[in-house]
């Protein structure tokens, strides 16, 4: 519904994106802090190419989800959420930690002809393999994705009267123990299909991962030589109410090394450097040397 105004402008009653607006109202209570890193994607590109020769296609987001599940399983303090009621005069702050990793993956999809962001849940990432993750992503990326039963709530929020829609959204988030099935435990977004190097957003979870494009950049190798390599900038936004900066930096460092030394389970994974080793071989450099295969 729209109304004409002077100069050809019009006012549109927003319905298809109403779930996003309700989310932004709720997420205003977060205290976001932003970090980022550059990831040498050479090893992942090699794995992608080998998989393609076997008839398998994996997106960069699939590799990010695979790594995020393993890393958050090693950092349970970040796989958490602030329980409702804080800040308050009488209720002490409480953090709810989750035993499994569920990603809330942002997808750009049309809903009834209007471009909309849908949030698809990908559960069990701490143990899911690449093929399983890719199959879930492909299902959500299909042409009829907006009609899937998982997005029934999104469609409903656009039809409800405003007050009822806002109340329904708040009710779905009231119990933090049910949050993985509503919001996931980590948010993941990618704008790598465009000319976007890096960005940050707060996805309503303790940690939000934001992936930019993969493009050739100069990197410094362990021997001091400079080479061109495929690099992806990865942003991490964390809710300061849930974790502190040191824990977030350790998480991003672990994720950085896990992706650069990607291992799908067929070979021994590299050991993550200790958090205090930032000034050692791995710390200040971009495009770290890859561990032996």
PDB file of C-alpha atoms in Angstrom:
ATOM      1  CA  UNK A   1       0.000   0.000   0.000  1.00  0.00           C
ATOM      2  CA  UNK A   2       1.379   3.410  -0.947  1.00  0.00           C
ATOM      3  CA  UNK A   3       0.319   7.011  -1.081  1.00  0.00           C
ATOM      4  CA  UNK A   4       1.424   9.594  -3.630  1.00  0.00           C
ATOM      5  CA  UNK A   5       3.067  12.801  -2.425  1.00  0.00           C
ATOM      6  CA  UNK A   6       4.343  16.022  -3.973  1.00  0.00           C
ATOM      7  CA  UNK A   7       7.230  15.612  -6.376  1.00  0.00           C
ATOM      8  CA  UNK A   8       6.331  12.011  -7.219  1.00  0.00           C
ATOM      9  CA  UNK A   9       7.414  10.580  -3.842  1.00  0.00           C
ATOM     10  CA  UNK A  10       5.347   7.866  -2.225  1.00  0.00           C
ATOM     11  CA  UNK A  11       5.023   6.217   1.175  1.00  0.00           C
ATOM     12  CA  UNK A  12       5.088   2.427   1.327  1.00  0.00           C
ATOM     13  CA  UNK A  13       3.789   0.369   4.243  1.00  0.00           C
ATOM     14  CA  UNK A  14       6.618  -2.112   4.829  1.00  0.00           C
ATOM     15  CA  UNK A  15       5.443  -5.713   5.325  1.00  0.00           C
ATOM     16  CA  UNK A  16       7.887  -8.185   3.725  1.00  0.00           C
ATOM     17  CA  UNK A  17      10.819  -6.811   5.751  1.00  0.00           C
ATOM     18  CA  UNK A  18       8.894  -6.426   8.972  1.00  0.00           C
ATOM     19  CA  UNK A  19      10.744  -9.322  10.621  1.00  0.00           C
ATOM     20  CA  UNK A  20      14.017  -7.453   9.969  1.00  0.00           C
ATOM     21  CA  UNK A  21      12.672  -4.271  11.562  1.00  0.00           C
ATOM     22  CA  UNK A  22      11.436  -6.175  14.626  1.00  0.00           C
ATOM     23  CA  UNK A  23      14.889  -7.753  14.890  1.00  0.00           C
ATOM     24  CA  UNK A  24      16.631  -4.369  14.723  1.00  0.00           C
ATOM     25  CA  UNK A  25      14.431  -3.061  17.545  1.00  0.00           C
ATOM     26  CA  UNK A  26      15.400  -6.045  19.672  1.00  0.00           C
ATOM     27  CA  UNK A  27      19.098  -6.024  18.717  1.00  0.00           C
ATOM     28  CA  UNK A  28      19.508  -2.399  19.808  1.00  0.00           C
ATOM     29  CA  UNK A  29      20.318  -3.763  23.274  1.00  0.00           C
ATOM     30  CA  UNK A  30      23.537  -5.400  22.082  1.00  0.00           C
ATOM     31  CA  UNK A  31      26.939  -3.831  22.690  1.00  0.00           C
ATOM     32  CA  UNK A  32      28.798  -4.657  19.471  1.00  0.00           C
ATOM     33  CA  UNK A  33      32.571  -4.467  19.071  1.00  0.00           C
ATOM     34  CA  UNK A  34      34.256  -5.172  15.735  1.00  0.00           C
ATOM     35  CA  UNK A  35      37.396  -7.122  14.808  1.00  0.00           C
ATOM     36  CA  UNK A  36      38.678  -8.355  11.443  1.00  0.00           C
ATOM     37  CA  UNK A  37      41.419 -10.384   9.833  1.00  0.00           C
ATOM     38  CA  UNK A  38      42.637 -11.357   6.354  1.00  0.00           C
ATOM     39  CA  UNK A  39      42.606 -15.064   5.548  1.00  0.00           C
ATOM     40  CA  UNK A  40      44.807 -16.671   2.908  1.00  0.00           C
ATOM     41  CA  UNK A  41      42.339 -18.923   1.063  1.00  0.00           C
ATOM     42  CA  UNK A  42      44.964 -20.818  -0.957  1.00  0.00           C
ATOM     43  CA  UNK A  43      44.431 -24.128   0.777  1.00  0.00           C
ATOM     44  CA  UNK A  44      40.655 -23.829   0.617  1.00  0.00           C
ATOM     45  CA  UNK A  45      40.816 -22.979  -3.091  1.00  0.00           C
ATOM     46  CA  UNK A  46      42.951 -26.063  -3.695  1.00  0.00           C
ATOM     47  CA  UNK A  47      40.430 -28.211  -1.841  1.00  0.00           C
ATOM     48  CA  UNK A  48      37.557 -26.637  -3.812  1.00  0.00           C
ATOM     49  CA  UNK A  49      39.291 -27.374  -7.107  1.00  0.00           C
ATOM     50  CA  UNK A  50      39.977 -31.001  -6.154  1.00  0.00           C
ATOM     51  CA  UNK A  51      36.366 -31.441  -5.038  1.00  0.00           C
ATOM     52  CA  UNK A  52      35.092 -29.941  -8.299  1.00  0.00           C
ATOM     53  CA  UNK A  53      37.058 -32.578 -10.235  1.00  0.00           C
ATOM     54  CA  UNK A  54      35.094 -35.198  -8.283  1.00  0.00           C
ATOM     55  CA  UNK A  55      31.798 -33.501  -9.164  1.00  0.00           C
ATOM     56  CA  UNK A  56      31.356 -31.755  -5.792  1.00  0.00           C
ATOM     57  CA  UNK A  57      30.746 -28.022  -5.438  1.00  0.00           C
ATOM     58  CA  UNK A  58      31.448 -26.209  -2.176  1.00  0.00           C
ATOM     59  CA  UNK A  59      30.887 -22.503  -1.595  1.00  0.00           C
ATOM     60  CA  UNK A  60      33.232 -20.357   0.454  1.00  0.00           C
ATOM     61  CA  UNK A  61      30.438 -19.947   2.992  1.00  0.00           C
ATOM     62  CA  UNK A  62      30.393 -23.721   3.454  1.00  0.00           C
ATOM     63  CA  UNK A  63      34.055 -23.685   4.464  1.00  0.00           C
ATOM     64  CA  UNK A  64      33.425 -20.789   6.831  1.00  0.00           C
ATOM     65  CA  UNK A  65      30.536 -22.624   8.491  1.00  0.00           C
ATOM     66  CA  UNK A  66      32.609 -25.799   8.776  1.00  0.00           C
ATOM     67  CA  UNK A  67      35.444 -23.915  10.489  1.00  0.00           C
ATOM     68  CA  UNK A  68      33.117 -21.833  12.686  1.00  0.00           C
ATOM     69  CA  UNK A  69      31.466 -24.950  14.090  1.00  0.00           C
ATOM     70  CA  UNK A  70      34.784 -26.483  15.136  1.00  0.00           C
ATOM     71  CA  UNK A  71      36.163 -23.239  16.541  1.00  0.00           C
ATOM     72  CA  UNK A  72      33.081 -22.310  18.580  1.00  0.00           C
ATOM     73  CA  UNK A  73      33.040 -25.825  19.985  1.00  0.00           C
ATOM     74  CA  UNK A  74      36.551 -25.077  21.278  1.00  0.00           C
ATOM     75  CA  UNK A  75      35.410 -21.683  22.628  1.00  0.00           C
ATOM     76  CA  UNK A  76      32.091 -22.414  24.389  1.00  0.00           C
ATOM     77  CA  UNK A  77      32.128 -19.039  26.150  1.00  0.00           C
ATOM     78  CA  UNK A  78      31.382 -17.441  22.765  1.00  0.00           C
ATOM     79  CA  UNK A  79      28.644 -19.916  21.830  1.00  0.00           C
ATOM     80  CA  UNK A  80      26.304 -18.176  24.231  1.00  0.00           C
ATOM     81  CA  UNK A  81      23.744 -15.429  24.739  1.00  0.00           C
ATOM     82  CA  UNK A  82      22.844 -12.860  27.372  1.00  0.00           C
ATOM     83  CA  UNK A  83      19.698 -14.011  29.187  1.00  0.00           C
ATOM     84  CA  UNK A  84      16.738 -11.580  29.252  1.00  0.00           C
ATOM     85  CA  UNK A  85      16.373  -9.266  32.219  1.00  0.00           C
ATOM     86  CA  UNK A  86      19.729  -7.505  32.169  1.00  0.00           C
ATOM     87  CA  UNK A  87      20.274  -4.692  32.836  1.00  0.00           C
ATOM     88  CA  UNK A  88      17.796  -4.670  35.693  1.00  0.00           C
ATOM     89  CA  UNK A  89      17.626  -3.532  39.284  1.00  0.00           C
ATOM     90  CA  UNK A  90      17.017  -6.943  40.815  1.00  0.00           C
ATOM     91  CA  UNK A  91      18.192  -9.591  38.356  1.00  0.00           C
ATOM     92  CA  UNK A  92      21.890 -10.480  38.166  1.00  0.00           C
ATOM     93  CA  UNK A  93      23.400 -10.857  34.669  1.00  0.00           C
ATOM     94  CA  UNK A  94      23.202 -14.402  33.359  1.00  0.00           C
ATOM     95  CA  UNK A  95      24.861 -15.989  30.337  1.00  0.00           C
ATOM     96  CA  UNK A  96      23.316 -19.049  28.686  1.00  0.00           C
ATOM     97  CA  UNK A  97      25.872 -21.294  26.950  1.00  0.00           C
ATOM     98  CA  UNK A  98      24.816 -23.769  24.293  1.00  0.00           C
ATOM     99  CA  UNK A  99      26.049 -27.327  23.838  1.00  0.00           C
ATOM    100  CA  UNK A 100      25.825 -27.292  20.043  1.00  0.00           C
ATOM    101  CA  UNK A 101      26.653 -24.768  17.313  1.00  0.00           C
ATOM    102  CA  UNK A 102      23.828 -23.542  15.061  1.00  0.00           C
ATOM    103  CA  UNK A 103      24.500 -20.902  12.427  1.00  0.00           C
ATOM    104  CA  UNK A 104      21.966 -18.293  11.425  1.00  0.00           C
ATOM    105  CA  UNK A 105      22.859 -17.770   7.782  1.00  0.00           C
ATOM    106  CA  UNK A 106      21.629 -14.560   6.134  1.00  0.00           C
ATOM    107  CA  UNK A 107      20.204 -15.152   2.645  1.00  0.00           C
ATOM    108  CA  UNK A 108      19.094 -12.537   0.109  1.00  0.00           C
ATOM    109  CA  UNK A 109      15.841 -13.950  -1.321  1.00  0.00           C
ATOM    110  CA  UNK A 110      12.602 -12.602  -2.811  1.00  0.00           C
ATOM    111  CA  UNK A 111       9.478 -12.968  -0.666  1.00  0.00           C
ATOM    112  CA  UNK A 112       6.293 -12.433  -2.666  1.00  0.00           C
ATOM    113  CA  UNK A 113       8.234 -10.417  -5.220  1.00  0.00           C
ATOM    114  CA  UNK A 114      10.151  -8.208  -2.765  1.00  0.00           C
ATOM    115  CA  UNK A 115      13.852  -8.567  -1.994  1.00  0.00           C
ATOM    116  CA  UNK A 116      14.210  -9.734   1.610  1.00  0.00           C
ATOM    117  CA  UNK A 117      16.817 -11.116   4.000  1.00  0.00           C
ATOM    118  CA  UNK A 118      15.878 -14.575   5.273  1.00  0.00           C
ATOM    119  CA  UNK A 119      17.663 -16.238   8.182  1.00  0.00           C
ATOM    120  CA  UNK A 120      18.312 -19.933   7.564  1.00  0.00           C
ATOM    121  CA  UNK A 121      19.413 -22.173  10.436  1.00  0.00           C
ATOM    122  CA  UNK A 122      22.243 -24.679   9.933  1.00  0.00           C
ATOM    123  CA  UNK A 123      22.516 -26.826  13.104  1.00  0.00           C
ATOM    124  CA  UNK A 124      25.135 -29.241  14.427  1.00  0.00           C
ATOM    125  CA  UNK A 125      28.116 -27.440  12.877  1.00  0.00           C
ATOM    126  CA  UNK A 126      30.579 -28.782  15.439  1.00  0.00           C
ATOM    127  CA  UNK A 127      30.292 -32.203  13.770  1.00  0.00           C
ATOM    128  CA  UNK A 128      28.774 -31.600  10.303  1.00  0.00           C
ATOM    129  CA  UNK A 129      30.876 -32.359   7.231  1.00  0.00           C
ATOM    130  CA  UNK A 130      31.279 -30.142   4.174  1.00  0.00           C
ATOM    131  CA  UNK A 131      28.823 -32.121   2.066  1.00  0.00           C
ATOM    132  CA  UNK A 132      26.117 -32.035   4.722  1.00  0.00           C
ATOM    133  CA  UNK A 133      26.546 -28.274   5.185  1.00  0.00           C
ATOM    134  CA  UNK A 134      26.475 -27.640   1.428  1.00  0.00           C
ATOM    135  CA  UNK A 135      23.294 -29.684   1.025  1.00  0.00           C
ATOM    136  CA  UNK A 136      21.541 -27.543   3.628  1.00  0.00           C
ATOM    137  CA  UNK A 137      22.737 -24.330   1.977  1.00  0.00           C
ATOM    138  CA  UNK A 138      21.609 -25.527  -1.472  1.00  0.00           C
ATOM    139  CA  UNK A 139      18.154 -26.248  -0.107  1.00  0.00           C
ATOM    140  CA  UNK A 140      17.852 -22.730   1.263  1.00  0.00           C
ATOM    141  CA  UNK A 141      19.189 -21.206  -1.955  1.00  0.00           C
ATOM    142  CA  UNK A 142      16.597 -22.884  -4.160  1.00  0.00           C
ATOM    143  CA  UNK A 143      14.133 -20.800  -6.190  1.00  0.00           C
ATOM    144  CA  UNK A 144      11.257 -21.623  -3.824  1.00  0.00           C
ATOM    145  CA  UNK A 145      13.231 -21.033  -0.611  1.00  0.00           C
ATOM    146  CA  UNK A 146      10.818 -18.396   0.703  1.00  0.00           C
ATOM    147  CA  UNK A 147       8.024 -20.991   0.684  1.00  0.00           C
ATOM    148  CA  UNK A 148       9.878 -23.469   2.893  1.00  0.00           C
ATOM    149  CA  UNK A 149       8.187 -24.289   6.222  1.00  0.00           C
ATOM    150  CA  UNK A 150      11.179 -22.849   8.114  1.00  0.00           C
ATOM    151  CA  UNK A 151      10.166 -19.356   6.954  1.00  0.00           C
ATOM    152  CA  UNK A 152       6.503 -19.632   7.903  1.00  0.00           C
ATOM    153  CA  UNK A 153       7.117 -17.265  10.820  1.00  0.00           C
ATOM    154  CA  UNK A 154       8.608 -14.615   8.524  1.00  0.00           C
ATOM    155  CA  UNK A 155       5.589 -14.759   6.272  1.00  0.00           C
ATOM    156  CA  UNK A 156       3.253 -14.569   9.275  1.00  0.00           C
ATOM    157  CA  UNK A 157       4.957 -11.494  10.757  1.00  0.00           C
ATOM    158  CA  UNK A 158       4.304  -9.616   7.534  1.00  0.00           C
ATOM    159  CA  UNK A 159       0.583 -10.336   7.747  1.00  0.00           C
ATOM    160  CA  UNK A 160      -0.084  -9.742  11.440  1.00  0.00           C
ATOM    161  CA  UNK A 161      -1.150  -6.335  12.781  1.00  0.00           C
ATOM    162  CA  UNK A 162       1.911  -4.421  13.951  1.00  0.00           C
ATOM    163  CA  UNK A 163       1.312  -4.809  17.714  1.00  0.00           C
ATOM    164  CA  UNK A 164       0.635  -8.550  17.431  1.00  0.00           C
ATOM    165  CA  UNK A 165       3.676  -9.052  15.208  1.00  0.00           C
ATOM    166  CA  UNK A 166       5.950  -7.273  17.657  1.00  0.00           C
ATOM    167  CA  UNK A 167       4.504  -9.317  20.548  1.00  0.00           C
ATOM    168  CA  UNK A 168       4.949 -12.588  18.633  1.00  0.00           C
ATOM    169  CA  UNK A 169       8.566 -11.741  17.844  1.00  0.00           C
ATOM    170  CA  UNK A 170       9.308 -10.948  21.497  1.00  0.00           C
ATOM    171  CA  UNK A 171       7.602 -14.159  22.661  1.00  0.00           C
ATOM    172  CA  UNK A 172       9.781 -16.276  20.373  1.00  0.00           C
ATOM    173  CA  UNK A 173      12.901 -14.862  22.069  1.00  0.00           C
ATOM    174  CA  UNK A 174      11.693 -14.948  25.663  1.00  0.00           C
ATOM    175  CA  UNK A 175      13.297 -18.290  26.604  1.00  0.00           C
ATOM    176  CA  UNK A 176      17.049 -18.141  25.838  1.00  0.00           C
ATOM    177  CA  UNK A 177      17.281 -21.945  25.904  1.00  0.00           C
ATOM    178  CA  UNK A 178      15.115 -22.030  22.777  1.00  0.00           C
ATOM    179  CA  UNK A 179      17.232 -19.407  21.036  1.00  0.00           C
ATOM    180  CA  UNK A 180      19.218 -21.891  18.851  1.00  0.00           C
ATOM    181  CA  UNK A 181      16.004 -22.906  17.111  1.00  0.00           C
ATOM    182  CA  UNK A 182      15.006 -19.282  16.512  1.00  0.00           C
ATOM    183  CA  UNK A 183      18.188 -17.245  16.088  1.00  0.00           C
ATOM    184  CA  UNK A 184      20.953 -19.822  16.068  1.00  0.00           C
ATOM    185  CA  UNK A 185      24.050 -19.453  18.247  1.00  0.00           C
ATOM    186  CA  UNK A 186      26.299 -17.690  15.704  1.00  0.00           C
ATOM    187  CA  UNK A 187      25.342 -15.404  12.823  1.00  0.00           C
ATOM    188  CA  UNK A 188      27.043 -15.671   9.427  1.00  0.00           C
ATOM    189  CA  UNK A 189      26.692 -13.281   6.508  1.00  0.00           C
ATOM    190  CA  UNK A 190      28.532 -12.951   3.192  1.00  0.00           C
ATOM    191  CA  UNK A 191      28.638 -10.159   0.638  1.00  0.00           C
ATOM    192  CA  UNK A 192      31.427 -11.794  -1.312  1.00  0.00           C
ATOM    193  CA  UNK A 193      29.367 -11.913  -4.502  1.00  0.00           C
ATOM    194  CA  UNK A 194      29.910  -8.152  -4.901  1.00  0.00           C
ATOM    195  CA  UNK A 195      32.888  -5.799  -4.782  1.00  0.00           C
ATOM    196  CA  UNK A 196      32.830  -5.817  -0.969  1.00  0.00           C
ATOM    197  CA  UNK A 197      36.149  -6.373   0.790  1.00  0.00           C
ATOM    198  CA  UNK A 198      34.881  -6.225   4.346  1.00  0.00           C
ATOM    199  CA  UNK A 199      31.909  -5.258   6.494  1.00  0.00           C
ATOM    200  CA  UNK A 200      30.499  -5.666   9.986  1.00  0.00           C
ATOM    201  CA  UNK A 201      27.022  -6.374  11.309  1.00  0.00           C
ATOM    202  CA  UNK A 202      25.492  -7.483  14.603  1.00  0.00           C
ATOM    203  CA  UNK A 203      23.338 -10.536  14.014  1.00  0.00           C
ATOM    204  CA  UNK A 204      21.752 -10.863  17.438  1.00  0.00           C
ATOM    205  CA  UNK A 205      24.148 -13.597  18.593  1.00  0.00           C
ATOM    206  CA  UNK A 206      27.265 -13.284  20.754  1.00  0.00           C
ATOM    207  CA  UNK A 207      29.395 -13.622  17.603  1.00  0.00           C
ATOM    208  CA  UNK A 208      28.615 -12.539  14.040  1.00  0.00           C
ATOM    209  CA  UNK A 209      30.931 -13.491  11.166  1.00  0.00           C
ATOM    210  CA  UNK A 210      30.969 -11.328   8.018  1.00  0.00           C
ATOM    211  CA  UNK A 211      32.770 -12.558   4.908  1.00  0.00           C
ATOM    212  CA  UNK A 212      33.852 -10.302   2.060  1.00  0.00           C
ATOM    213  CA  UNK A 213      35.004 -11.297  -1.411  1.00  0.00           C
ATOM    214  CA  UNK A 214      38.002 -13.485  -2.164  1.00  0.00           C
ATOM    215  CA  UNK A 215      40.481 -11.496  -4.252  1.00  0.00           C
ATOM    216  CA  UNK A 216      44.184 -11.553  -5.078  1.00  0.00           C
ATOM    217  CA  UNK A 217      46.291  -9.580  -2.600  1.00  0.00           C
ATOM    218  CA  UNK A 218      49.981  -9.409  -1.691  1.00  0.00           C
ATOM    219  CA  UNK A 219      50.930 -11.530   1.317  1.00  0.00           C
ATOM    220  CA  UNK A 220      54.181 -12.000   3.207  1.00  0.00           C
ATOM    221  CA  UNK A 221      55.362 -15.594   3.507  1.00  0.00           C
ATOM    222  CA  UNK A 222      57.372 -17.046   6.375  1.00  0.00           C
ATOM    223  CA  UNK A 223      60.659 -16.527   4.533  1.00  0.00           C
ATOM    224  CA  UNK A 224      59.915 -12.820   4.055  1.00  0.00           C
ATOM    225  CA  UNK A 225      59.025 -13.047   0.372  1.00  0.00           C
ATOM    226  CA  UNK A 226      55.945 -11.313  -1.008  1.00  0.00           C
ATOM    227  CA  UNK A 227      53.512 -13.269  -3.167  1.00  0.00           C
ATOM    228  CA  UNK A 228      50.018 -12.879  -4.563  1.00  0.00           C
ATOM    229  CA  UNK A 229      47.390 -15.062  -2.907  1.00  0.00           C
ATOM    230  CA  UNK A 230      43.591 -15.315  -2.732  1.00  0.00           C
ATOM    231  CA  UNK A 231      42.603 -13.445   0.415  1.00  0.00           C
ATOM    232  CA  UNK A 232      39.256 -13.063   2.139  1.00  0.00           C
ATOM    233  CA  UNK A 233      38.617 -10.408   4.749  1.00  0.00           C
ATOM    234  CA  UNK A 234      36.636 -11.796   7.660  1.00  0.00           C
ATOM    235  CA  UNK A 235      34.891  -9.499  10.122  1.00  0.00           C
ATOM    236  CA  UNK A 236      33.897 -10.619  13.596  1.00  0.00           C
ATOM    237  CA  UNK A 237      31.425  -8.621  15.667  1.00  0.00           C
ATOM    238  CA  UNK A 238      30.986  -9.691  19.279  1.00  0.00           C
ATOM    239  CA  UNK A 239      28.488  -8.700  21.930  1.00  0.00           C
ATOM    240  CA  UNK A 240      30.589  -7.203  24.727  1.00  0.00           C
ATOM    241  CA  UNK A 241      27.918  -8.154  27.255  1.00  0.00           C
ATOM    242  CA  UNK A 242      28.665 -11.838  26.610  1.00  0.00           C
ATOM    243  CA  UNK A 243      32.443 -11.993  26.035  1.00  0.00           C
ATOM    244  CA  UNK A 244      35.411  -9.652  26.342  1.00  0.00           C
ATOM    245  CA  UNK A 245      37.852  -8.528  23.690  1.00  0.00           C
ATOM    246  CA  UNK A 246      40.593 -10.983  24.612  1.00  0.00           C
ATOM    247  CA  UNK A 247      38.267 -13.961  24.230  1.00  0.00           C
ATOM    248  CA  UNK A 248      36.984 -12.586  20.914  1.00  0.00           C
ATOM    249  CA  UNK A 249      40.550 -12.101  19.654  1.00  0.00           C
ATOM    250  CA  UNK A 250      41.427 -15.696  20.600  1.00  0.00           C
ATOM    251  CA  UNK A 251      38.334 -16.915  18.767  1.00  0.00           C
ATOM    252  CA  UNK A 252      39.180 -14.969  15.604  1.00  0.00           C
ATOM    253  CA  UNK A 253      42.806 -16.127  15.740  1.00  0.00           C
ATOM    254  CA  UNK A 254      41.678 -19.754  16.021  1.00  0.00           C
ATOM    255  CA  UNK A 255      39.259 -19.284  13.131  1.00  0.00           C
ATOM    256  CA  UNK A 256      41.983 -17.611  11.050  1.00  0.00           C
ATOM    257  CA  UNK A 257      44.394 -20.512  11.463  1.00  0.00           C
ATOM    258  CA  UNK A 258      41.707 -23.175  11.088  1.00  0.00           C
ATOM    259  CA  UNK A 259      40.717 -21.792   7.686  1.00  0.00           C
ATOM    260  CA  UNK A 260      44.260 -21.147   6.445  1.00  0.00           C
ATOM    261  CA  UNK A 261      45.278 -24.697   7.405  1.00  0.00           C
ATOM    262  CA  UNK A 262      41.949 -26.165   6.308  1.00  0.00           C
ATOM    263  CA  UNK A 263      41.510 -29.869   7.000  1.00  0.00           C
ATOM    264  CA  UNK A 264      38.340 -31.783   6.193  1.00  0.00           C
ATOM    265  CA  UNK A 265      39.209 -34.566   8.635  1.00  0.00           C
ATOM    266  CA  UNK A 266      41.269 -36.755   6.322  1.00  0.00           C
ATOM    267  CA  UNK A 267      44.538 -35.521   7.788  1.00  0.00           C
ATOM    268  CA  UNK A 268      45.681 -34.319  11.199  1.00  0.00           C
ATOM    269  CA  UNK A 269      44.589 -30.766  11.991  1.00  0.00           C
ATOM    270  CA  UNK A 270      47.249 -28.211  12.873  1.00  0.00           C
ATOM    271  CA  UNK A 271      47.585 -27.060  16.455  1.00  0.00           C
ATOM    272  CA  UNK A 272      46.196 -23.608  17.138  1.00  0.00           C
ATOM    273  CA  UNK A 273      48.873 -21.196  18.408  1.00  0.00           C
ATOM    274  CA  UNK A 274      48.592 -20.116  22.026  1.00  0.00           C
ATOM    275  CA  UNK A 275      46.748 -16.781  22.529  1.00  0.00           C
ATOM    276  CA  UNK A 276      49.850 -15.185  24.006  1.00  0.00           C
ATOM    277  CA  UNK A 277      51.910 -15.795  20.884  1.00  0.00           C
ATOM    278  CA  UNK A 278      50.763 -12.773  18.893  1.00  0.00           C
ATOM    279  CA  UNK A 279      54.307 -11.491  18.581  1.00  0.00           C
ATOM    280  CA  UNK A 280      55.677 -14.787  17.357  1.00  0.00           C
ATOM    281  CA  UNK A 281      55.868 -16.241  13.860  1.00  0.00           C
ATOM    282  CA  UNK A 282      52.116 -16.260  13.204  1.00  0.00           C
ATOM    283  CA  UNK A 283      51.120 -12.987  14.814  1.00  0.00           C
ATOM    284  CA  UNK A 284      51.617  -9.835  12.802  1.00  0.00           C
ATOM    285  CA  UNK A 285      51.884 -11.345   9.328  1.00  0.00           C
ATOM    286  CA  UNK A 286      49.275 -11.778   6.660  1.00  0.00           C
ATOM    287  CA  UNK A 287      49.219 -14.814   4.418  1.00  0.00           C
ATOM    288  CA  UNK A 288      50.934 -17.193   6.854  1.00  0.00           C
ATOM    289  CA  UNK A 289      52.850 -20.155   5.637  1.00  0.00           C
ATOM    290  CA  UNK A 290      50.688 -23.219   5.262  1.00  0.00           C
ATOM    291  CA  UNK A 291      51.472 -26.259   7.384  1.00  0.00           C
ATOM    292  CA  UNK A 292      52.740 -29.399   5.613  1.00  0.00           C
ATOM    293  CA  UNK A 293      50.064 -31.496   3.963  1.00  0.00           C
TER     294      UNK A 293
END
